[in-house]
Structures are given as structure tokens and as C-alpha cells.
PDB file of C-alpha atoms in Angstrom:
ATOM      1  CA  UNK B   1     -33.241   0.942  14.715  1.00 48.00           C
ATOM      2  CA  UNK B   2     -34.399   3.667  17.505  1.00 46.00           C
ATOM      3  CA  UNK B   3     -30.992   2.969  19.015  1.00 47.00           C
ATOM      4  CA  UNK B   4     -28.791   2.680  16.492  1.00 43.00           C
ATOM      5  CA  UNK B   5     -30.113   6.640  16.126  1.00 49.00           C
ATOM      6  CA  UNK B   6     -29.546   7.305  19.570  1.00 41.00           C
ATOM      7  CA  UNK B   7     -25.952   6.003  19.263  1.00 51.00           C
ATOM      8  CA  UNK B   8     -25.013   8.694  16.280  1.00 52.00           C
ATOM      9  CA  UNK B   9     -27.065  11.576  17.865  1.00 46.00           C
ATOM     10  CA  UNK B  10     -24.733  11.126  20.955  1.00 49.00           C
ATOM     11  CA  UNK B  11     -21.298  10.817  18.870  1.00 48.00           C
ATOM     12  CA  UNK B  12     -22.531  14.008  16.673  1.00 49.00           C
ATOM     13  CA  UNK B  13     -23.022  15.836  20.261  1.00 47.00           C
ATOM     14  CA  UNK B  14     -19.948  14.331  21.247  1.00 49.00           C
ATOM     15  CA  UNK B  15     -17.942  16.025  18.495  1.00 50.00           C
ATOM     16  CA  UNK B  16     -19.905  19.134  18.210  1.00 50.00           C
ATOM     17  CA  UNK B  17     -19.074  19.641  21.980  1.00 50.00           C
ATOM     18  CA  UNK B  18     -14.937  18.772  21.549  1.00 51.00           C
ATOM     19  CA  UNK B  19     -15.134  20.113  18.810  1.00 50.00           C
ATOM     20  CA  UNK B  20     -12.094  23.324  20.174  1.00 53.00           C
ATOM     21  CA  UNK B  21     -10.469  20.236  21.528  1.00 54.00           C
ATOM     22  CA  UNK B  22      -9.863  18.845  17.977  1.00 57.00           C
ATOM     23  CA  UNK B  23      -9.243  22.574  16.375  1.00 67.00           C
ATOM     24  CA  UNK B  24      -5.684  22.917  14.743  1.00 81.00           C
ATOM     25  CA  UNK B  25      -3.710  25.195  16.676  1.00 86.00           C
ATOM     26  CA  UNK B  26      -0.717  26.926  15.235  1.00 85.00           C
ATOM     27  CA  UNK B  27       2.374  26.432  17.521  1.00 85.00           C
ATOM     28  CA  UNK B  28       5.175  27.663  14.951  1.00 87.00           C
ATOM     29  CA  UNK B  29       6.437  30.665  16.944  1.00 86.00           C
ATOM     30  CA  UNK B  30       6.395  28.294  20.162  1.00 87.00           C
ATOM     31  CA  UNK B  31       8.480  25.734  18.504  1.00 88.00           C
ATOM     32  CA  UNK B  32      10.841  27.812  16.573  1.00 88.00           C
ATOM     33  CA  UNK B  33      10.871  31.155  17.451  1.00 89.00           C
ATOM     34  CA  UNK B  34      11.800  33.834  15.019  1.00 89.00           C
ATOM     35  CA  UNK B  35      13.561  31.019  13.351  1.00 89.00           C
ATOM     36  CA  UNK B  36      10.601  29.280  11.959  1.00 87.00           C
ATOM     37  CA  UNK B  37      11.933  29.605   7.759  1.00 90.00           C
ATOM     38  CA  UNK B  38      13.420  27.094   5.631  1.00 92.00           C
ATOM     39  CA  UNK B  39      12.147  23.365   3.889  1.00 92.00           C
ATOM     40  CA  UNK B  40      11.615  20.919   5.909  1.00 93.00           C
ATOM     41  CA  UNK B  41      14.276  17.821   5.331  1.00 94.00           C
ATOM     42  CA  UNK B  42      14.124  14.930   7.922  1.00 95.00           C
ATOM     43  CA  UNK B  43      13.690  14.025  11.547  1.00 95.00           C
ATOM     44  CA  UNK B  44      16.076  12.080  13.821  1.00 94.00           C
ATOM     45  CA  UNK B  45      17.832  12.369  17.385  1.00 93.00           C
ATOM     46  CA  UNK B  46      20.915  14.004  16.003  1.00 93.00           C
ATOM     47  CA  UNK B  47      22.333  14.537  19.756  1.00 90.00           C
ATOM     48  CA  UNK B  48      21.415  11.244  21.058  1.00 89.00           C
ATOM     49  CA  UNK B  49      19.130  12.714  24.243  1.00 90.00           C
ATOM     50  CA  UNK B  50      16.175  10.855  23.059  1.00 92.00           C
ATOM     51  CA  UNK B  51      14.048  13.700  21.112  1.00 93.00           C
ATOM     52  CA  UNK B  52      13.179  14.362  17.545  1.00 94.00           C
ATOM     53  CA  UNK B  53      15.843  16.759  16.198  1.00 95.00           C
ATOM     54  CA  UNK B  54      14.435  18.718  12.642  1.00 95.00           C
ATOM     55  CA  UNK B  55      17.213  18.978   9.487  1.00 96.00           C
ATOM     56  CA  UNK B  56      16.080  22.060   7.554  1.00 94.00           C
ATOM     57  CA  UNK B  57      17.317  23.148   4.618  1.00 95.00           C
ATOM     58  CA  UNK B  58      17.673  27.211   3.945  1.00 93.00           C
ATOM     59  CA  UNK B  59      18.907  29.148   0.986  1.00 91.00           C
ATOM     60  CA  UNK B  60      19.102  25.616  -1.133  1.00 90.00           C
ATOM     61  CA  UNK B  61      22.646  24.969   0.554  1.00 91.00           C
ATOM     62  CA  UNK B  62      22.407  25.674   3.917  1.00 93.00           C
ATOM     63  CA  UNK B  63      21.865  22.955   6.614  1.00 94.00           C
ATOM     64  CA  UNK B  64      20.048  23.554  10.272  1.00 94.00           C
ATOM     65  CA  UNK B  65      19.790  20.944  12.432  1.00 94.00           C
ATOM     66  CA  UNK B  66      17.093  22.261  15.480  1.00 94.00           C
ATOM     67  CA  UNK B  67      17.417  20.473  18.482  1.00 94.00           C
ATOM     68  CA  UNK B  68      14.568  19.612  20.990  1.00 94.00           C
ATOM     69  CA  UNK B  69      14.471  21.478  24.086  1.00 92.00           C
ATOM     70  CA  UNK B  70      12.470  21.928  26.937  1.00 90.00           C
ATOM     71  CA  UNK B  71      11.801  25.785  26.995  1.00 90.00           C
ATOM     72  CA  UNK B  72      10.713  27.752  24.476  1.00 87.00           C
ATOM     73  CA  UNK B  73      11.075  27.521  21.606  1.00 90.00           C
ATOM     74  CA  UNK B  74      11.123  24.087  21.843  1.00 92.00           C
ATOM     75  CA  UNK B  75      13.850  23.966  18.930  1.00 94.00           C
ATOM     76  CA  UNK B  76      17.191  25.667  18.939  1.00 93.00           C
ATOM     77  CA  UNK B  77      18.757  25.891  15.977  1.00 93.00           C
ATOM     78  CA  UNK B  78      22.437  24.736  15.074  1.00 91.00           C
ATOM     79  CA  UNK B  79      23.845  25.530  11.993  1.00 89.00           C
ATOM     80  CA  UNK B  80      26.348  23.476   9.833  1.00 90.00           C
ATOM     81  CA  UNK B  81      28.397  25.150   7.640  1.00 87.00           C
ATOM     82  CA  UNK B  82      28.436  22.545   5.394  1.00 91.00           C
ATOM     83  CA  UNK B  83      27.890  25.095   2.481  1.00 89.00           C
ATOM     84  CA  UNK B  84      31.429  25.891   2.024  1.00 88.00           C
ATOM     85  CA  UNK B  85      31.905  22.083   1.086  1.00 89.00           C
ATOM     86  CA  UNK B  86      29.413  21.750  -1.425  1.00 90.00           C
ATOM     87  CA  UNK B  87      30.604  23.209  -5.380  1.00 87.00           C
ATOM     88  CA  UNK B  88      29.756  26.497  -5.758  1.00 86.00           C
ATOM     89  CA  UNK B  89      25.568  26.727  -7.272  1.00 87.00           C
ATOM     90  CA  UNK B  90      25.561  23.183  -6.155  1.00 91.00           C
ATOM     91  CA  UNK B  91      21.731  22.533  -4.634  1.00 93.00           C
ATOM     92  CA  UNK B  92      20.537  20.403  -1.484  1.00 95.00           C
ATOM     93  CA  UNK B  93      17.718  18.115  -2.949  1.00 94.00           C
ATOM     94  CA  UNK B  94      17.475  15.770   0.433  1.00 94.00           C
ATOM     95  CA  UNK B  95      18.928  15.256   3.690  1.00 96.00           C
ATOM     96  CA  UNK B  96      19.137  11.482   5.017  1.00 96.00           C
ATOM     97  CA  UNK B  97      20.748  11.261   8.490  1.00 96.00           C
ATOM     98  CA  UNK B  98      21.815   7.704   9.905  1.00 95.00           C
ATOM     99  CA  UNK B  99      25.002   5.945  11.298  1.00 95.00           C
ATOM    100  CA  UNK B 100      26.836   5.078   8.148  1.00 96.00           C
ATOM    101  CA  UNK B 101      30.179   3.793   9.569  1.00 93.00           C
ATOM    102  CA  UNK B 102      28.069   1.742  11.991  1.00 92.00           C
ATOM    103  CA  UNK B 103      30.243   4.299  15.193  1.00 91.00           C
ATOM    104  CA  UNK B 104      27.010   4.459  16.992  1.00 90.00           C
ATOM    105  CA  UNK B 105      26.814   8.983  16.285  1.00 91.00           C
ATOM    106  CA  UNK B 106      24.580   9.835  13.480  1.00 94.00           C
ATOM    107  CA  UNK B 107      26.023  10.970  10.511  1.00 95.00           C
ATOM    108  CA  UNK B 108      24.182  13.065   7.792  1.00 96.00           C
ATOM    109  CA  UNK B 109      23.725  11.546   3.708  1.00 97.00           C
ATOM    110  CA  UNK B 110      23.497  15.318   1.580  1.00 96.00           C
ATOM    111  CA  UNK B 111      22.398  14.593  -1.958  1.00 96.00           C
ATOM    112  CA  UNK B 112      22.931  17.743  -4.363  1.00 95.00           C
ATOM    113  CA  UNK B 113      22.742  18.468  -7.910  1.00 93.00           C
ATOM    114  CA  UNK B 114      23.950  21.308  -9.637  1.00 90.00           C
ATOM    115  CA  UNK B 115      20.648  21.835 -12.030  1.00 84.00           C
ATOM    116  CA  UNK B 116      17.840  20.044 -11.995  1.00 78.00           C
ATOM    117  CA  UNK B 117      19.108  17.329 -14.930  1.00 80.00           C
ATOM    118  CA  UNK B 118      22.366  16.543 -13.803  1.00 89.00           C
ATOM    119  CA  UNK B 119      23.330  13.682 -12.134  1.00 92.00           C
ATOM    120  CA  UNK B 120      22.881  12.884  -8.184  1.00 94.00           C
ATOM    121  CA  UNK B 121      26.104  13.928  -6.245  1.00 95.00           C
ATOM    122  CA  UNK B 122      26.563  12.254  -2.634  1.00 97.00           C
ATOM    123  CA  UNK B 123      28.291  13.432   0.390  1.00 96.00           C
ATOM    124  CA  UNK B 124      28.873  12.381   3.998  1.00 96.00           C
ATOM    125  CA  UNK B 125      29.184  14.357   6.664  1.00 96.00           C
ATOM    126  CA  UNK B 126      30.023  11.886   9.750  1.00 95.00           C
ATOM    127  CA  UNK B 127      28.777  12.908  13.605  1.00 92.00           C
ATOM    128  CA  UNK B 128      31.439  13.494  16.035  1.00 87.00           C
ATOM    129  CA  UNK B 129      30.394  14.292  19.337  1.00 82.00           C
ATOM    130  CA  UNK B 130      26.872  15.514  18.779  1.00 81.00           C
ATOM    131  CA  UNK B 131      28.537  17.607  15.958  1.00 87.00           C
ATOM    132  CA  UNK B 132      29.156  17.189  11.573  1.00 91.00           C
ATOM    133  CA  UNK B 133      33.032  16.852  11.056  1.00 89.00           C
ATOM    134  CA  UNK B 134      33.022  19.581   8.554  1.00 87.00           C
ATOM    135  CA  UNK B 135      36.217  18.984   7.703  1.00 86.00           C
ATOM    136  CA  UNK B 136      36.375  14.996   7.622  1.00 88.00           C
ATOM    137  CA  UNK B 137      33.563  14.476   4.768  1.00 93.00           C
ATOM    138  CA  UNK B 138      33.414  12.147   2.267  1.00 95.00           C
ATOM    139  CA  UNK B 139      31.921  12.428  -1.632  1.00 96.00           C
ATOM    140  CA  UNK B 140      30.988   9.160  -3.572  1.00 96.00           C
ATOM    141  CA  UNK B 141      33.101   8.497  -6.153  1.00 94.00           C
ATOM    142  CA  UNK B 142      30.421   7.759  -8.165  1.00 95.00           C
ATOM    143  CA  UNK B 143      27.106  10.076  -8.935  1.00 95.00           C
ATOM    144  CA  UNK B 144      23.278   8.400  -8.730  1.00 94.00           C
ATOM    145  CA  UNK B 145      21.041   9.111 -11.930  1.00 90.00           C
ATOM    146  CA  UNK B 146      18.122   9.706 -10.067  1.00 89.00           C
ATOM    147  CA  UNK B 147      17.696  10.090  -5.486  1.00 90.00           C
ATOM    148  CA  UNK B 148      19.540   7.060  -4.126  1.00 92.00           C
ATOM    149  CA  UNK B 149      17.517   4.903  -1.702  1.00 90.00           C
ATOM    150  CA  UNK B 150      19.066   4.156   2.248  1.00 92.00           C
ATOM    151  CA  UNK B 151      18.887   0.693   3.091  1.00 89.00           C
ATOM    152  CA  UNK B 152      20.414  -1.966   4.880  1.00 90.00           C
ATOM    153  CA  UNK B 153      21.010  -4.203   1.972  1.00 88.00           C
ATOM    154  CA  UNK B 154      23.329  -6.851   3.673  1.00 88.00           C
ATOM    155  CA  UNK B 155      21.160  -6.960   7.284  1.00 86.00           C
ATOM    156  CA  UNK B 156      24.502  -5.639   9.184  1.00 90.00           C
ATOM    157  CA  UNK B 157      22.317  -2.318  10.942  1.00 91.00           C
ATOM    158  CA  UNK B 158      24.354  -0.244   8.936  1.00 94.00           C
ATOM    159  CA  UNK B 159      22.573   1.964   6.675  1.00 95.00           C
ATOM    160  CA  UNK B 160      24.020   1.518   2.241  1.00 95.00           C
ATOM    161  CA  UNK B 161      23.022   3.096   0.043  1.00 95.00           C
ATOM    162  CA  UNK B 162      21.246   2.026  -2.926  1.00 91.00           C
ATOM    163  CA  UNK B 163      20.696   3.361  -6.564  1.00 89.00           C
ATOM    164  CA  UNK B 164      21.227   3.569 -10.449  1.00 88.00           C
ATOM    165  CA  UNK B 165      24.856   4.535 -11.097  1.00 89.00           C
ATOM    166  CA  UNK B 166      24.325   4.769 -15.112  1.00 82.00           C
ATOM    167  CA  UNK B 167      21.357   3.660 -17.365  1.00 74.00           C
ATOM    168  CA  UNK B 168      21.677  -0.313 -17.073  1.00 75.00           C
ATOM    169  CA  UNK B 169      23.587  -0.398 -13.528  1.00 83.00           C
ATOM    170  CA  UNK B 170      22.008  -0.671  -9.785  1.00 87.00           C
ATOM    171  CA  UNK B 171      24.339  -0.920  -7.131  1.00 91.00           C
ATOM    172  CA  UNK B 172      24.748  -0.831  -3.425  1.00 93.00           C
ATOM    173  CA  UNK B 173      27.437   1.373  -1.972  1.00 96.00           C
ATOM    174  CA  UNK B 174      28.607   0.581   1.659  1.00 96.00           C
ATOM    175  CA  UNK B 175      30.890   2.623   4.102  1.00 94.00           C
ATOM    176  CA  UNK B 176      31.490   0.595   7.303  1.00 87.00           C
ATOM    177  CA  UNK B 177      34.555   1.671   6.987  1.00 88.00           C
ATOM    178  CA  UNK B 178      34.077   5.146   5.598  1.00 93.00           C
ATOM    179  CA  UNK B 179      35.576   3.743   2.267  1.00 94.00           C
ATOM    180  CA  UNK B 180      32.841   3.637  -0.567  1.00 95.00           C
ATOM    181  CA  UNK B 181      32.654  -0.259  -1.485  1.00 95.00           C
ATOM    182  CA  UNK B 182      29.988  -0.924  -4.358  1.00 95.00           C
ATOM    183  CA  UNK B 183      28.261  -3.911  -5.375  1.00 93.00           C
ATOM    184  CA  UNK B 184      25.921  -4.595  -8.143  1.00 90.00           C
ATOM    185  CA  UNK B 185      22.725  -4.765  -5.906  1.00 83.00           C
ATOM    186  CA  UNK B 186      20.770  -7.007  -8.679  1.00 78.00           C
ATOM    187  CA  UNK B 187      21.638  -9.867 -10.998  1.00 75.00           C
ATOM    188  CA  UNK B 188      20.343  -8.235 -14.403  1.00 71.00           C
ATOM    189  CA  UNK B 189      20.495  -4.760 -15.755  1.00 70.00           C
ATOM    190  CA  UNK B 190      17.220  -3.012 -14.870  1.00 68.00           C
ATOM    191  CA  UNK B 191      16.355   0.481 -15.798  1.00 70.00           C
ATOM    192  CA  UNK B 192      14.722   2.356 -13.443  1.00 71.00           C
ATOM    193  CA  UNK B 193      12.384   4.972 -14.437  1.00 68.00           C
ATOM    194  CA  UNK B 194      13.283   8.896 -13.233  1.00 70.00           C
ATOM    195  CA  UNK B 195      12.035   9.967 -11.268  1.00 68.00           C
ATOM    196  CA  UNK B 196      11.671   6.597  -8.978  1.00 65.00           C
ATOM    197  CA  UNK B 197       9.822   5.326  -6.245  1.00 62.00           C
ATOM    198  CA  UNK B 198      12.167   2.559  -4.777  1.00 61.00           C
ATOM    199  CA  UNK B 199      10.944   0.279  -2.126  1.00 62.00           C
ATOM    200  CA  UNK B 200      11.702  -2.601   0.095  1.00 62.00           C
ATOM    201  CA  UNK B 201      10.058  -5.658   1.712  1.00 64.00           C
ATOM    202  CA  UNK B 202      11.165  -9.336   3.091  1.00 67.00           C
ATOM    203  CA  UNK B 203       9.116 -11.166   0.143  1.00 67.00           C
ATOM    204  CA  UNK B 204      10.435 -14.705   1.242  1.00 73.00           C
ATOM    205  CA  UNK B 205      10.782 -14.211   4.583  1.00 71.00           C
ATOM    206  CA  UNK B 206      14.618 -14.736   5.026  1.00 70.00           C
ATOM    207  CA  UNK B 207      15.397 -11.336   6.651  1.00 66.00           C
ATOM    208  CA  UNK B 208      16.281  -9.734   4.052  1.00 63.00           C
ATOM    209  CA  UNK B 209      15.071  -6.924   2.123  1.00 60.00           C
ATOM    210  CA  UNK B 210      13.890  -7.731  -1.055  1.00 63.00           C
ATOM    211  CA  UNK B 211      13.084  -4.532  -4.275  1.00 57.00           C
TER     212      UNK B 211
END
């Protein structure tokens, strides 16, 4: 019992001595400089330099990608003018970076709504030499009742888009050739809650995601 108490005391003293090391510090200015405003939407290596970049939403319809740098500020903003493409009064609700056409360049999926009760529209901005091809964007020809789930549905190592396109239809959209190809995702009609909590996991060990 005495040894046990001594161990607790030693741990407590170590914690007190190292308190300053564990304390939180505000490093916002070092990371972003004067550009430290907006909503963090996603993370990803956009320019393929093996460093994590940050995707920020500003003014509900502007996308800024902060590229990681070795000098302060450690994240440099790169504005992507997607607002000019989106319909007026559009609100960007999420950003999901990924290689949707399998060309080894990071694309950006953006979900939008005109108002909170409206269906969710999906825009894809294709990656082009470490930037986005704003002129070559794609809008999916179907809307979702809620936020879609990005997942590799068919196991080809390319992300697909899964969600409900109406109250009883759950579909998955493939974009391998930059052309939307839709397929029923489930064998029976299913109504999902709104908002929902989608998840996928290999339930039967066949190396394919179950839902």
C-alpha cells in the first residue's frame, strides 16, 4: 500500500512540474496571420506536398484553401472563386476533398443549399495542376434530401457519393469518367432520418463496405 501511495505522489509531482508544458497556447497568429477568420470545413493535402492543408468557408459561399508552408504564417490562403459559379443566395454547407475521377489530383466536392429546408445540391470542382478548374465544374443532376456520404462504394479506390435522392430512394453516384452514373444502393426501399448519421464498415469481411 505504501509503494502504491508513493507512486501516486510521484505522478502528481511530475504532473505539477510539467504543468507549463501541458498548458494550451494560442498559436492562431503564427498559423494564419491576419487571415484567421472563417469556418474550418475540411483537411487534405491539396497540392501533393505531403503536408496537410486546410479548407475554409467564408461568408457562407467562399472557399479558401490554406496551403501549409514552412515559414510563418504556416498556412497561406489561396482563394478559390467558386462563388461566381454557384447560384445566388447559395449557402455552402460542407466541403469534401478527394480524387473523384481517379486522375491522382485532388478534387473538391461542395454541398450547397438555397435555404435550410431545401434539397442539397452537389458541385464537383476538378483538380488541375494543384489548383481547381473553376471553368470545368460539374453539378450532379440529382439532389439529396440531406448531406450525402462520401465513400468507396464499389471498392475501386475512388470515392463515390451515397445518399437519399428522394424519401424512399437511396442511391450511389460514380464519377470515374466525370460523368454521373447513378445506381440504387440498397436492395429495398429505406427512409433515412433527417439529419442522418451515415456510417460504413466491412461487416462480413468481404473487403466491401456495409452500411
